[in-house]
Amino acid sequence: FYTNNQGQFLGSGNDSTTVYTMAHGLPVTPKFITIQPMSSQIATSGNIAIASATATNIVVTFNIAPSSGDVRFTWMAKY
């Protein structure tokens, strides 16, 4: 089975959403994940609090909800 996967996430900030979830496509919970901000509003604020993984998803939680506009980042997950 696959032991790693990567992709890009594109969501919308709205000044209230602090949790963004995306499927990682691996058959098991990854042991290692990396998040790289690509949109200026999340890259400059440095407010990604937690990036975690479940058996099916990567969950990115922000300390402060991103403002309106794109929330973009690349991700990588490895088992």
PDB file of N, CA and C in Angstrom:
ATOM      1  N   PHE A   1       0.834  -1.186   0.000  1.00  0.00           N
ATOM      2  CA  PHE A   1       0.000   0.000   0.000  1.00  0.00           C
ATOM      3  C   PHE A   1       0.874   1.242   0.000  1.00  0.00           C
ATOM      4  N   TYR A   2       0.260   2.372  -0.275  1.00  0.00           N
ATOM      5  CA  TYR A   2       0.985   3.631  -0.307  1.00  0.00           C
ATOM      6  C   TYR A   2       1.487   3.995   1.087  1.00  0.00           C
ATOM      7  N   THR A   3       2.711   4.515   1.164  1.00  0.00           N
ATOM      8  CA  THR A   3       3.256   4.924   2.454  1.00  0.00           C
ATOM      9  C   THR A   3       3.370   6.441   2.580  1.00  0.00           C
ATOM     10  N   ASN A   4       3.140   7.178   1.479  1.00  0.00           N
ATOM     11  CA  ASN A   4       3.137   8.638   1.572  1.00  0.00           C
ATOM     12  C   ASN A   4       2.241   9.222   0.496  1.00  0.00           C
ATOM     13  N   ASN A   5       1.830  10.437   0.716  1.00  0.00           N
ATOM     14  CA  ASN A   5       0.978  11.147  -0.223  1.00  0.00           C
ATOM     15  C   ASN A   5       1.176  12.637   0.016  1.00  0.00           C
ATOM     16  N   GLN A   6       0.840  13.436  -0.980  1.00  0.00           N
ATOM     17  CA  GLN A   6       0.950  14.884  -0.843  1.00  0.00           C
ATOM     18  C   GLN A   6      -0.088  15.553  -1.722  1.00  0.00           C
ATOM     19  N   GLY A   7      -0.346  16.818  -1.431  1.00  0.00           N
ATOM     20  CA  GLY A   7      -1.331  17.541  -2.223  1.00  0.00           C
ATOM     21  C   GLY A   7      -1.381  18.997  -1.829  1.00  0.00           C
ATOM     22  N   GLN A   8      -2.359  19.678  -2.412  1.00  0.00           N
ATOM     23  CA  GLN A   8      -2.598  21.082  -2.104  1.00  0.00           C
ATOM     24  C   GLN A   8      -4.019  21.230  -1.592  1.00  0.00           C
ATOM     25  N   PHE A   9      -4.199  22.156  -0.668  1.00  0.00           N
ATOM     26  CA  PHE A   9      -5.522  22.456  -0.127  1.00  0.00           C
ATOM     27  C   PHE A   9      -5.865  23.895  -0.476  1.00  0.00           C
ATOM     28  N   LEU A  10      -7.104  24.101  -0.886  1.00  0.00           N
ATOM     29  CA  LEU A  10      -7.613  25.450  -1.136  1.00  0.00           C
ATOM     30  C   LEU A  10      -8.951  25.582  -0.443  1.00  0.00           C
ATOM     31  N   GLY A  11      -9.029  26.499   0.500  1.00  0.00           N
ATOM     32  CA  GLY A  11     -10.267  26.785   1.212  1.00  0.00           C
ATOM     33  C   GLY A  11     -10.489  28.283   1.247  1.00  0.00           C
ATOM     34  N   SER A  12     -11.533  28.687   1.917  1.00  0.00           N
ATOM     35  CA  SER A  12     -11.851  30.111   2.022  1.00  0.00           C
ATOM     36  C   SER A  12     -11.870  30.544   3.476  1.00  0.00           C
ATOM     37  N   GLY A  13     -11.169  31.632   3.759  1.00  0.00           N
ATOM     38  CA  GLY A  13     -11.223  32.219   5.088  1.00  0.00           C
ATOM     39  C   GLY A  13     -12.487  33.044   5.228  1.00  0.00           C
ATOM     40  N   ASN A  14     -13.015  33.121   6.455  1.00  0.00           N
ATOM     41  CA  ASN A  14     -14.253  33.870   6.679  1.00  0.00           C
ATOM     42  C   ASN A  14     -14.280  34.558   8.047  1.00  0.00           C
ATOM     43  N   ASP A  15     -13.140  34.704   8.669  1.00  0.00           N
ATOM     44  CA  ASP A  15     -13.024  35.319   9.986  1.00  0.00           C
ATOM     45  C   ASP A  15     -13.644  34.516  11.123  1.00  0.00           C
ATOM     46  N   SER A  16     -14.129  33.294  10.840  1.00  0.00           N
ATOM     47  CA  SER A  16     -14.686  32.493  11.925  1.00  0.00           C
ATOM     48  C   SER A  16     -14.247  31.030  11.904  1.00  0.00           C
ATOM     49  N   THR A  17     -13.936  30.482  10.744  1.00  0.00           N
ATOM     50  CA  THR A  17     -13.524  29.083  10.650  1.00  0.00           C
ATOM     51  C   THR A  17     -12.064  28.932  11.074  1.00  0.00           C
ATOM     52  N   THR A  18     -11.818  28.074  12.054  1.00  0.00           N
ATOM     53  CA  THR A  18     -10.453  27.843  12.523  1.00  0.00           C
ATOM     54  C   THR A  18      -9.950  26.437  12.205  1.00  0.00           C
ATOM     55  N   VAL A  19     -10.821  25.535  11.749  1.00  0.00           N
ATOM     56  CA  VAL A  19     -10.430  24.155  11.474  1.00  0.00           C
ATOM     57  C   VAL A  19     -10.713  23.825  10.011  1.00  0.00           C
ATOM     58  N   TYR A  20      -9.697  23.302   9.332  1.00  0.00           N
ATOM     59  CA  TYR A  20      -9.809  22.887   7.929  1.00  0.00           C
ATOM     60  C   TYR A  20      -9.374  21.431   7.834  1.00  0.00           C
ATOM     61  N   THR A  21     -10.140  20.633   7.091  1.00  0.00           N
ATOM     62  CA  THR A  21      -9.907  19.193   7.007  1.00  0.00           C
ATOM     63  C   THR A  21      -9.783  18.768   5.547  1.00  0.00           C
ATOM     64  N   MET A  22      -8.831  17.887   5.268  1.00  0.00           N
ATOM     65  CA  MET A  22      -8.688  17.340   3.919  1.00  0.00           C
ATOM     66  C   MET A  22      -8.310  15.871   3.998  1.00  0.00           C
ATOM     67  N   ALA A  23      -8.777  15.069   3.044  1.00  0.00           N
ATOM     68  CA  ALA A  23      -8.459  13.641   2.999  1.00  0.00           C
ATOM     69  C   ALA A  23      -6.999  13.451   2.589  1.00  0.00           C
ATOM     70  N   HIS A  24      -6.290  12.528   3.249  1.00  0.00           N
ATOM     71  CA  HIS A  24      -4.891  12.275   2.908  1.00  0.00           C
ATOM     72  C   HIS A  24      -4.711  11.094   1.969  1.00  0.00           C
ATOM     73  N   GLY A  25      -5.713  10.254   1.814  1.00  0.00           N
ATOM     74  CA  GLY A  25      -5.661   9.160   0.847  1.00  0.00           C
ATOM     75  C   GLY A  25      -4.795   7.971   1.224  1.00  0.00           C
ATOM     76  N   LEU A  26      -4.285   7.925   2.437  1.00  0.00           N
ATOM     77  CA  LEU A  26      -3.486   6.780   2.878  1.00  0.00           C
ATOM     78  C   LEU A  26      -4.393   5.744   3.533  1.00  0.00           C
ATOM     79  N   PRO A  27      -4.003   4.472   3.514  1.00  0.00           N
ATOM     80  CA  PRO A  27      -4.846   3.438   4.111  1.00  0.00           C
ATOM     81  C   PRO A  27      -4.747   3.355   5.631  1.00  0.00           C
ATOM     82  N   VAL A  28      -3.855   4.138   6.217  1.00  0.00           N
ATOM     83  CA  VAL A  28      -3.653   4.147   7.670  1.00  0.00           C
ATOM     84  C   VAL A  28      -3.421   5.580   8.136  1.00  0.00           C
ATOM     85  N   THR A  29      -3.421   5.795   9.446  1.00  0.00           N
ATOM     86  CA  THR A  29      -3.119   7.115  10.005  1.00  0.00           C
ATOM     87  C   THR A  29      -1.643   7.432   9.798  1.00  0.00           C
ATOM     88  N   PRO A  30      -1.325   8.574   9.179  1.00  0.00           N
ATOM     89  CA  PRO A  30       0.081   8.926   8.988  1.00  0.00           C
ATOM     90  C   PRO A  30       0.782   9.176  10.327  1.00  0.00           C
ATOM     91  N   LYS A  31       2.074   8.887  10.350  1.00  0.00           N
ATOM     92  CA  LYS A  31       2.880   9.160  11.536  1.00  0.00           C
ATOM     93  C   LYS A  31       3.565  10.510  11.438  1.00  0.00           C
ATOM     94  N   PHE A  32       3.624  11.079  10.229  1.00  0.00           N
ATOM     95  CA  PHE A  32       4.321  12.344  10.003  1.00  0.00           C
ATOM     96  C   PHE A  32       3.523  13.172   9.000  1.00  0.00           C
ATOM     97  N   ILE A  33       3.271  14.431   9.318  1.00  0.00           N
ATOM     98  CA  ILE A  33       2.619  15.332   8.372  1.00  0.00           C
ATOM     99  C   ILE A  33       3.352  16.662   8.350  1.00  0.00           C
ATOM    100  N   THR A  34       3.333  17.298   7.179  1.00  0.00           N
ATOM    101  CA  THR A  34       3.943  18.603   7.000  1.00  0.00           C
ATOM    102  C   THR A  34       2.932  19.512   6.323  1.00  0.00           C
ATOM    103  N   ILE A  35       2.831  20.736   6.811  1.00  0.00           N
ATOM    104  CA  ILE A  35       1.961  21.754   6.230  1.00  0.00           C
ATOM    105  C   ILE A  35       2.835  22.940   5.841  1.00  0.00           C
ATOM    106  N   GLN A  36       2.700  23.402   4.598  1.00  0.00           N
ATOM    107  CA  GLN A  36       3.455  24.563   4.128  1.00  0.00           C
ATOM    108  C   GLN A  36       2.476  25.626   3.630  1.00  0.00           C
ATOM    109  N   PRO A  37       2.326  26.744   4.338  1.00  0.00           N
ATOM    110  CA  PRO A  37       1.402  27.794   3.898  1.00  0.00           C
ATOM    111  C   PRO A  37       1.778  28.338   2.522  1.00  0.00           C
ATOM    112  N   MET A  38       0.764  28.606   1.713  1.00  0.00           N
ATOM    113  CA  MET A  38       0.983  29.177   0.383  1.00  0.00           C
ATOM    114  C   MET A  38       0.276  30.511   0.194  1.00  0.00           C
ATOM    115  N   SER A  39      -0.686  30.839   1.027  1.00  0.00           N
ATOM    116  CA  SER A  39      -1.376  32.124   0.891  1.00  0.00           C
ATOM    117  C   SER A  39      -0.803  33.084   1.927  1.00  0.00           C
ATOM    118  N   SER A  40      -0.685  34.334   1.544  1.00  0.00           N
ATOM    119  CA  SER A  40      -0.008  35.311   2.395  1.00  0.00           C
ATOM    120  C   SER A  40      -0.700  35.505   3.742  1.00  0.00           C
ATOM    121  N   GLN A  41      -2.017  35.387   3.783  1.00  0.00           N
ATOM    122  CA  GLN A  41      -2.706  35.640   5.049  1.00  0.00           C
ATOM    123  C   GLN A  41      -2.408  34.588   6.110  1.00  0.00           C
ATOM    124  N   ILE A  42      -2.071  33.382   5.724  1.00  0.00           N
ATOM    125  CA  ILE A  42      -1.707  32.396   6.745  1.00  0.00           C
ATOM    126  C   ILE A  42      -0.201  32.260   6.884  1.00  0.00           C
ATOM    127  N   ALA A  43       0.550  32.606   5.854  1.00  0.00           N
ATOM    128  CA  ALA A  43       2.008  32.513   5.934  1.00  0.00           C
ATOM    129  C   ALA A  43       2.584  33.587   6.842  1.00  0.00           C
ATOM    130  N   THR A  44       2.023  34.786   6.802  1.00  0.00           N
ATOM    131  CA  THR A  44       2.574  35.874   7.599  1.00  0.00           C
ATOM    132  C   THR A  44       2.071  35.853   9.037  1.00  0.00           C
ATOM    133  N   SER A  45       0.906  35.301   9.267  1.00  0.00           N
ATOM    134  CA  SER A  45       0.366  35.322  10.626  1.00  0.00           C
ATOM    135  C   SER A  45       1.014  34.275  11.514  1.00  0.00           C
ATOM    136  N   GLY A  46       1.498  33.181  10.923  1.00  0.00           N
ATOM    137  CA  GLY A  46       2.138  32.130  11.705  1.00  0.00           C
ATOM    138  C   GLY A  46       1.231  31.547  12.761  1.00  0.00           C
ATOM    139  N   ASN A  47      -0.059  31.453  12.477  1.00  0.00           N
ATOM    140  CA  ASN A  47      -0.977  31.038  13.521  1.00  0.00           C
ATOM    141  C   ASN A  47      -1.505  29.618  13.368  1.00  0.00           C
ATOM    142  N   ILE A  48      -0.819  28.763  12.614  1.00  0.00           N
ATOM    143  CA  ILE A  48      -1.234  27.366  12.587  1.00  0.00           C
ATOM    144  C   ILE A  48      -0.889  26.778  13.954  1.00  0.00           C
ATOM    145  N   ALA A  49      -1.906  26.385  14.682  1.00  0.00           N
ATOM    146  CA  ALA A  49      -1.704  25.889  16.043  1.00  0.00           C
ATOM    147  C   ALA A  49      -1.387  24.397  16.041  1.00  0.00           C
ATOM    148  N   ILE A  50      -2.180  23.632  15.293  1.00  0.00           N
ATOM    149  CA  ILE A  50      -2.057  22.174  15.322  1.00  0.00           C
ATOM    150  C   ILE A  50      -2.318  21.621  13.932  1.00  0.00           C
ATOM    151  N   ALA A  51      -1.494  20.707  13.518  1.00  0.00           N
ATOM    152  CA  ALA A  51      -1.762  19.899  12.329  1.00  0.00           C
ATOM    153  C   ALA A  51      -1.732  18.456  12.809  1.00  0.00           C
ATOM    154  N   SER A  52      -2.851  17.770  12.671  1.00  0.00           N
ATOM    155  CA  SER A  52      -2.942  16.403  13.159  1.00  0.00           C
ATOM    156  C   SER A  52      -3.543  15.521  12.072  1.00  0.00           C
ATOM    157  N   ALA A  53      -3.551  14.230  12.319  1.00  0.00           N
ATOM    158  CA  ALA A  53      -4.088  13.296  11.326  1.00  0.00           C
ATOM    159  C   ALA A  53      -4.952  12.242  11.999  1.00  0.00           C
ATOM    160  N   THR A  54      -5.965  11.826  11.260  1.00  0.00           N
ATOM    161  CA  THR A  54      -6.796  10.692  11.651  1.00  0.00           C
ATOM    162  C   THR A  54      -6.554   9.592  10.617  1.00  0.00           C
ATOM    163  N   ALA A  55      -7.318   8.534  10.677  1.00  0.00           N
ATOM    164  CA  ALA A  55      -7.168   7.445   9.719  1.00  0.00           C
ATOM    165  C   ALA A  55      -7.502   7.886   8.294  1.00  0.00           C
ATOM    166  N   THR A  56      -8.263   8.963   8.140  1.00  0.00           N
ATOM    167  CA  THR A  56      -8.676   9.391   6.802  1.00  0.00           C
ATOM    168  C   THR A  56      -8.328  10.831   6.451  1.00  0.00           C
ATOM    169  N   ASN A  57      -8.089  11.689   7.437  1.00  0.00           N
ATOM    170  CA  ASN A  57      -7.930  13.116   7.172  1.00  0.00           C
ATOM    171  C   ASN A  57      -6.722  13.740   7.854  1.00  0.00           C
ATOM    172  N   ILE A  58      -6.306  14.885   7.295  1.00  0.00           N
ATOM    173  CA  ILE A  58      -5.401  15.803   7.964  1.00  0.00           C
ATOM    174  C   ILE A  58      -6.259  16.950   8.464  1.00  0.00           C
ATOM    175  N   VAL A  59      -6.043  17.359   9.698  1.00  0.00           N
ATOM    176  CA  VAL A  59      -6.820  18.434  10.308  1.00  0.00           C
ATOM    177  C   VAL A  59      -5.863  19.554  10.683  1.00  0.00           C
ATOM    178  N   VAL A  60      -6.103  20.745  10.136  1.00  0.00           N
ATOM    179  CA  VAL A  60      -5.274  21.910  10.428  1.00  0.00           C
ATOM    180  C   VAL A  60      -6.120  22.887  11.236  1.00  0.00           C
ATOM    181  N   THR A  61      -5.624  23.268  12.405  1.00  0.00           N
ATOM    182  CA  THR A  61      -6.334  24.178  13.300  1.00  0.00           C
ATOM    183  C   THR A  61      -5.522  25.458  13.471  1.00  0.00           C
ATOM    184  N   PHE A  62      -6.183  26.588  13.318  1.00  0.00           N
ATOM    185  CA  PHE A  62      -5.557  27.895  13.463  1.00  0.00           C
ATOM    186  C   PHE A  62      -5.897  28.499  14.819  1.00  0.00           C
ATOM    187  N   ASN A  63      -4.958  29.242  15.394  1.00  0.00           N
ATOM    188  CA  ASN A  63      -5.217  29.997  16.623  1.00  0.00           C
ATOM    189  C   ASN A  63      -6.231  31.100  16.364  1.00  0.00           C
ATOM    190  N   ILE A  64      -6.083  31.774  15.228  1.00  0.00           N
ATOM    191  CA  ILE A  64      -6.968  32.865  14.818  1.00  0.00           C
ATOM    192  C   ILE A  64      -7.541  32.513  13.454  1.00  0.00           C
ATOM    193  N   ALA A  65      -8.832  32.625  13.296  1.00  0.00           N
ATOM    194  CA  ALA A  65      -9.474  32.293  12.024  1.00  0.00           C
ATOM    195  C   ALA A  65      -8.923  33.167  10.902  1.00  0.00           C
ATOM    196  N   PRO A  66      -8.522  32.549   9.780  1.00  0.00           N
ATOM    197  CA  PRO A  66      -8.070  33.349   8.646  1.00  0.00           C
ATOM    198  C   PRO A  66      -9.184  34.274   8.153  1.00  0.00           C
ATOM    199  N   SER A  67      -8.789  35.475   7.739  1.00  0.00           N
ATOM    200  CA  SER A  67      -9.763  36.444   7.233  1.00  0.00           C
ATOM    201  C   SER A  67     -10.248  36.013   5.856  1.00  0.00           C
ATOM    202  N   SER A  68     -11.191  36.758   5.310  1.00  0.00           N
ATOM    203  CA  SER A  68     -11.763  36.399   4.017  1.00  0.00           C
ATOM    204  C   SER A  68     -10.676  36.349   2.959  1.00  0.00           C
ATOM    205  N   GLY A  69     -10.789  35.385   2.074  1.00  0.00           N
ATOM    206  CA  GLY A  69      -9.802  35.165   1.025  1.00  0.00           C
ATOM    207  C   GLY A  69      -9.359  33.714   1.029  1.00  0.00           C
ATOM    208  N   ASP A  70      -8.411  33.410   0.165  1.00  0.00           N
ATOM    209  CA  ASP A  70      -7.935  32.041   0.029  1.00  0.00           C
ATOM    210  C   ASP A  70      -7.125  31.579   1.236  1.00  0.00           C
ATOM    211  N   VAL A  71      -7.363  30.348   1.618  1.00  0.00           N
ATOM    212  CA  VAL A  71      -6.539  29.646   2.595  1.00  0.00           C
ATOM    213  C   VAL A  71      -5.906  28.507   1.809  1.00  0.00           C
ATOM    214  N   ARG A  72      -4.636  28.660   1.472  1.00  0.00           N
ATOM    215  CA  ARG A  72      -3.955  27.673   0.629  1.00  0.00           C
ATOM    216  C   ARG A  72      -2.702  27.167   1.324  1.00  0.00           C
ATOM    217  N   PHE A  73      -2.505  25.843   1.242  1.00  0.00           N
ATOM    218  CA  PHE A  73      -1.267  25.259   1.711  1.00  0.00           C
ATOM    219  C   PHE A  73      -1.034  23.929   1.025  1.00  0.00           C
ATOM    220  N   THR A  74       0.230  23.524   0.984  1.00  0.00           N
ATOM    221  CA  THR A  74       0.563  22.189   0.525  1.00  0.00           C
ATOM    222  C   THR A  74       0.690  21.304   1.758  1.00  0.00           C
ATOM    223  N   TRP A  75       0.488  20.028   1.572  1.00  0.00           N
ATOM    224  CA  TRP A  75       0.597  19.092   2.679  1.00  0.00           C
ATOM    225  C   TRP A  75       1.313  17.821   2.208  1.00  0.00           C
ATOM    226  N   MET A  76       1.926  17.137   3.132  1.00  0.00           N
ATOM    227  CA  MET A  76       2.545  15.850   2.873  1.00  0.00           C
ATOM    228  C   MET A  76       2.276  14.962   4.071  1.00  0.00           C
ATOM    229  N   ALA A  77       1.940  13.725   3.821  1.00  0.00           N
ATOM    230  CA  ALA A  77       1.667  12.773   4.891  1.00  0.00           C
ATOM    231  C   ALA A  77       2.468  11.502   4.611  1.00  0.00           C
ATOM    232  N   LYS A  78       3.095  10.950   5.652  1.00  0.00           N
ATOM    233  CA  LYS A  78       3.892   9.719   5.526  1.00  0.00           C
ATOM    234  C   LYS A  78       3.516   8.760   6.644  1.00  0.00           C
ATOM    235  N   TYR A  79       3.550   7.487   6.288  1.00  0.00           N
ATOM    236  CA  TYR A  79       3.341   6.456   7.282  1.00  0.00           C
ATOM    237  C   TYR A  79       4.659   5.768   7.556  1.00  0.00           C
TER     238      TYR A  79
END
